[in-house]
Coordinates of C-alpha atoms in Angstrom, one line a residue:
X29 CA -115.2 -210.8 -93.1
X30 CA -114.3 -211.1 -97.0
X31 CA -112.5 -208.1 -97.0
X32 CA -110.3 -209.4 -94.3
X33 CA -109.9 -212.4 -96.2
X34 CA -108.8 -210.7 -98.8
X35 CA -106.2 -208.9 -96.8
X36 CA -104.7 -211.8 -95.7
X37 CA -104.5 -213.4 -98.9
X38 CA -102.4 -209.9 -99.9
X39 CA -100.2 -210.3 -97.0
X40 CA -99.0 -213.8 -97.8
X41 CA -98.4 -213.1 -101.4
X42 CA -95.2 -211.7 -100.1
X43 CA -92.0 -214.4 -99.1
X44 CA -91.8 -215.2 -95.5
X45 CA -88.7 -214.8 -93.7
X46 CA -87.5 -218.3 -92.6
X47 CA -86.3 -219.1 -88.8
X48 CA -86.1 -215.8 -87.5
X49 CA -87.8 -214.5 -84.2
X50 CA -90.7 -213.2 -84.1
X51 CA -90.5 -209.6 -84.0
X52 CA -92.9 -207.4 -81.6
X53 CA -92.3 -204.7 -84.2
X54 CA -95.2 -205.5 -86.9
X55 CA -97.5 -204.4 -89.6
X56 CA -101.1 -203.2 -89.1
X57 CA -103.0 -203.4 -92.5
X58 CA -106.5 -201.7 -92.3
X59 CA -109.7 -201.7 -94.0
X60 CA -112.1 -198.7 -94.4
X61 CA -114.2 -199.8 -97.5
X62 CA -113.6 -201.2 -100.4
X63 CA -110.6 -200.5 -102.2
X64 CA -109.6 -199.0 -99.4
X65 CA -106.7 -199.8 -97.4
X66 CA -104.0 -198.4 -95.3
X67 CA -100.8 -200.4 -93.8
X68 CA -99.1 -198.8 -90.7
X69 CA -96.9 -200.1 -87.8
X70 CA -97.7 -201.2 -84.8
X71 CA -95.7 -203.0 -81.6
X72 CA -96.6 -205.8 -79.2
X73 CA -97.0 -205.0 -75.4
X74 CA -98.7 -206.4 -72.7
X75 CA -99.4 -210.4 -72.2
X76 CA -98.4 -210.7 -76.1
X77 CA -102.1 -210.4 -76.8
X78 CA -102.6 -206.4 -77.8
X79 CA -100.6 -204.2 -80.4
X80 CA -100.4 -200.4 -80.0
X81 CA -100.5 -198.3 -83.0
X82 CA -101.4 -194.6 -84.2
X83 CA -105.1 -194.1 -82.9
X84 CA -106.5 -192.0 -86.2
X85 CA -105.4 -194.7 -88.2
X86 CA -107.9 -197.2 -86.5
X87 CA -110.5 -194.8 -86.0
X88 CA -112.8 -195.6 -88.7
X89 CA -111.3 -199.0 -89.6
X90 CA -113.9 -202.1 -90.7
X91 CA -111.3 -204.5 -90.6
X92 CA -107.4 -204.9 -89.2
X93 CA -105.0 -207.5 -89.8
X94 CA -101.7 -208.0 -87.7
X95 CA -98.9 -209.6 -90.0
X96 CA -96.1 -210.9 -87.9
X97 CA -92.0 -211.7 -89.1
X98 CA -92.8 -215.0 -89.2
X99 CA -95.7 -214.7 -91.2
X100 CA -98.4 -215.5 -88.5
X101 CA -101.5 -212.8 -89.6
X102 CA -103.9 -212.5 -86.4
X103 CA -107.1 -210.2 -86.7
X104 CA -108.1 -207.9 -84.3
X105 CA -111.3 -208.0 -82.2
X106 CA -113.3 -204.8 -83.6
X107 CA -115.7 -204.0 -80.8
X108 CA -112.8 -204.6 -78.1
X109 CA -110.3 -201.6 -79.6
X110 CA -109.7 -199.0 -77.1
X111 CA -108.1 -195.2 -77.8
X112 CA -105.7 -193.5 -75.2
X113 CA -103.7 -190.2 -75.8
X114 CA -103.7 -190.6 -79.3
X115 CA -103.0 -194.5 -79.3
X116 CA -104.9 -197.4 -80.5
X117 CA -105.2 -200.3 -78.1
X118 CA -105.8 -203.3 -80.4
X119 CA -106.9 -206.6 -79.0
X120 CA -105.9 -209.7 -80.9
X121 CA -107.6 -212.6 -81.2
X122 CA -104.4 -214.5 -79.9
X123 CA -101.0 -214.0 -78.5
X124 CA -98.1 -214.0 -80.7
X125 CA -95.2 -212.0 -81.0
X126 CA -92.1 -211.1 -79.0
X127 CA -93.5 -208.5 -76.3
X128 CA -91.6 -204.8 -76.4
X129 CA -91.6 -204.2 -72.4
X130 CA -91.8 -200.4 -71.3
X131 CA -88.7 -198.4 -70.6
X132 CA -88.2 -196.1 -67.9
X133 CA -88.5 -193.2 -70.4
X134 CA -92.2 -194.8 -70.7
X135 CA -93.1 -192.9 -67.5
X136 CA -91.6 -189.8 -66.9
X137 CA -93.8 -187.2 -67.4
X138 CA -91.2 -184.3 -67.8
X139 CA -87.6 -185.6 -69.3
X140 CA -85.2 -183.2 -69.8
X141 CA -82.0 -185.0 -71.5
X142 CA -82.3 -186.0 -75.2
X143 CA -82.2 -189.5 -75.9
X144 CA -80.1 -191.9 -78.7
X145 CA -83.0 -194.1 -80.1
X146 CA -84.4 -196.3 -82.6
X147 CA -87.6 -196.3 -84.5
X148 CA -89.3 -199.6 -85.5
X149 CA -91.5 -200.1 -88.4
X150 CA -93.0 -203.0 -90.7
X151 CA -92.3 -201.0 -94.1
X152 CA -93.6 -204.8 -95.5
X153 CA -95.8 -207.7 -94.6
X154 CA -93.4 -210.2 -92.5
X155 CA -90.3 -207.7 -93.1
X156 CA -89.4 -205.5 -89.9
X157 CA -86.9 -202.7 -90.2
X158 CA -85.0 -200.3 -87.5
X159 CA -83.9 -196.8 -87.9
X160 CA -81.2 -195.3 -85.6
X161 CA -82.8 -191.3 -84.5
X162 CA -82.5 -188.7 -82.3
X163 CA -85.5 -187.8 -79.4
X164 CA -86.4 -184.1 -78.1
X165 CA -88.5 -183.8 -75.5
X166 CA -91.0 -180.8 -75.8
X167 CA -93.1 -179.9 -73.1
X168 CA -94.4 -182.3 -70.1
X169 CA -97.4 -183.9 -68.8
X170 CA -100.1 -184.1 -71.3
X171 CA -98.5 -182.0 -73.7
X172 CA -95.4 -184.0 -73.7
X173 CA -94.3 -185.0 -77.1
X174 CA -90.7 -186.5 -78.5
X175 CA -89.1 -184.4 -81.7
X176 CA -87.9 -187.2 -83.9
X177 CA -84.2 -186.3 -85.9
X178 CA -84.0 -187.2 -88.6
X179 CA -88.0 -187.0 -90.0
X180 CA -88.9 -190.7 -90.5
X181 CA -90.7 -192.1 -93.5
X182 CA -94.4 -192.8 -93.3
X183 CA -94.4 -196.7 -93.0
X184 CA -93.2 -195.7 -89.2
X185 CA -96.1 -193.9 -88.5
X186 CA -97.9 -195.9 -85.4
X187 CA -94.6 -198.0 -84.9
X188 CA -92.6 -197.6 -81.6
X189 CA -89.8 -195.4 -80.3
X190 CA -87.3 -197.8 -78.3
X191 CA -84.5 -197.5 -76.1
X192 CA -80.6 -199.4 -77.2
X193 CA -82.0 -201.7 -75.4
X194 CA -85.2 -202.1 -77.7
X195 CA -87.2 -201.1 -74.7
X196 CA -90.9 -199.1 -75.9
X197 CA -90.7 -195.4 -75.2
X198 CA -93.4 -193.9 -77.2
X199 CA -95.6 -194.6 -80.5
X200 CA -95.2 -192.9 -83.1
X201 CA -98.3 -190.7 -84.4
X202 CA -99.1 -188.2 -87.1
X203 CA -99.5 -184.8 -85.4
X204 CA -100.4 -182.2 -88.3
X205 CA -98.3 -183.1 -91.0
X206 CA -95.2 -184.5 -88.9
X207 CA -94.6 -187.7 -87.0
X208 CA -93.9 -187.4 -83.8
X209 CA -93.5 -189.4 -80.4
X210 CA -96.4 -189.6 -78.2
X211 CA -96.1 -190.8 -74.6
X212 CA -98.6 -194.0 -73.7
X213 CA -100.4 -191.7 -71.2
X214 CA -103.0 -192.8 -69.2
X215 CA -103.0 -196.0 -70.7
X216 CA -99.7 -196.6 -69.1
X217 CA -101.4 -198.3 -65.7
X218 CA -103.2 -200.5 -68.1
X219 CA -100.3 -201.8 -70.2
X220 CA -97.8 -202.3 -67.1
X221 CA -101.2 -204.4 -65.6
X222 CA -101.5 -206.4 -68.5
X223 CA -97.4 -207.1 -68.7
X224 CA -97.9 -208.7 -65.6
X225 CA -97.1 -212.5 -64.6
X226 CA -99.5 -215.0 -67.0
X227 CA -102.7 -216.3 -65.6
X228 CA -102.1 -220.1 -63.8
X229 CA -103.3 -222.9 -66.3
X230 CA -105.5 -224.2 -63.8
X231 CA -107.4 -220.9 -64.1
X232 CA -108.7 -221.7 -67.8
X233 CA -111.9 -223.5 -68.4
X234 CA -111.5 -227.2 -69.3
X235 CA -112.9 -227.7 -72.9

């Protein structure tokens, strides 16, 4: 776990952003070996407990580190990740963060209109940032992907696509050498599960 360590001791070398919410959009830092590290976006779904981010990024990870706006850093639990249609399911080891609930758009499987949007990324530890774009649909089902207008930067790669409304469309992933929108998929029964009502505290184990 030194390495970690040593990412977290990174991430809070940079000034924290006083009283402000605590944004679901954040930044995924990643270890692969030493002196090797990669940060990326990522955004909170679910129960507040698991981040979503660009699968290939995680893929041969030793270490990830959430960093949060308010400069909470939570690690993720390794043996627990899970991939889905490109995506990264990262469990945390608690909940934190505003949760980004799931649009409409999150579940059609064939849209046809273009759609005003915003991009979210963590192009910094604790610092979020939002980018007003443009979304094409391309071709439906498993094959579905979002056209992104104008081509974002690569801090937004594994950071969500979100309605006016900051509702979560679609990740954003590296597809060949362009990032694009991909559609949660299959893992969309699993997220919507997860977002549901909080477990009864009389249902946790006494101490």
């Amino acid at each position: 776990m030194k390495r970690l360590f040593g990412l977290v001791l990174l991430l809070w070398a940079v000034p924290h952003p006083a009283q402000e919410p605590v944004s679901g959009i954040v930044q995924v830092a990643i270890n692969y070996g030493p002196r090797q590290d990669g940060y990326f976006s990522g955004v909170v779904v679910g129960d507040g407990r698991i981040v979503l981010t660009d699968g290939a990024t995680a893929a041969r990870a030793r270490e990830i580190a959430i960093a949060f706006s308010d400069g909470e850093i939570l690690e993720t639990v390794m043996a627990q990740i899970q991939y889905f249609n490109h995506i990264a399911v990262l469990p945390m080891t608690a909940h934190h963060g505003q949760v980004v609930t799931l649009s409409p758009l999150a579940r059609e499987t064939s849209p046809q209109a273009d759609v005003e949007a915003v991009a979210g990324d963590s192009p910094k530890s604790f610092q979020v940032d939002r980018r007003v774009i443009h979304l094409h649909p391309v071709g439906s089902g498993g094959t579905l992907r979002w056209q992104i207008t104008p081509p974002l930067p690569a801090q937004f790669r594994g950071g969500p696509l979100l309605t006016n409304q900051g509702q979560l469309i679609a990740v954003v992933v590296l597809e060949g050498d362009t990032l694009v929108g991909m559609p949660l998929g299959e893992m969309l029964p699993m997220v919507e599960v997860v977002a549901g009502p909080p477990p009864a505290p009389s249902r946790r184990s006494s101490p």
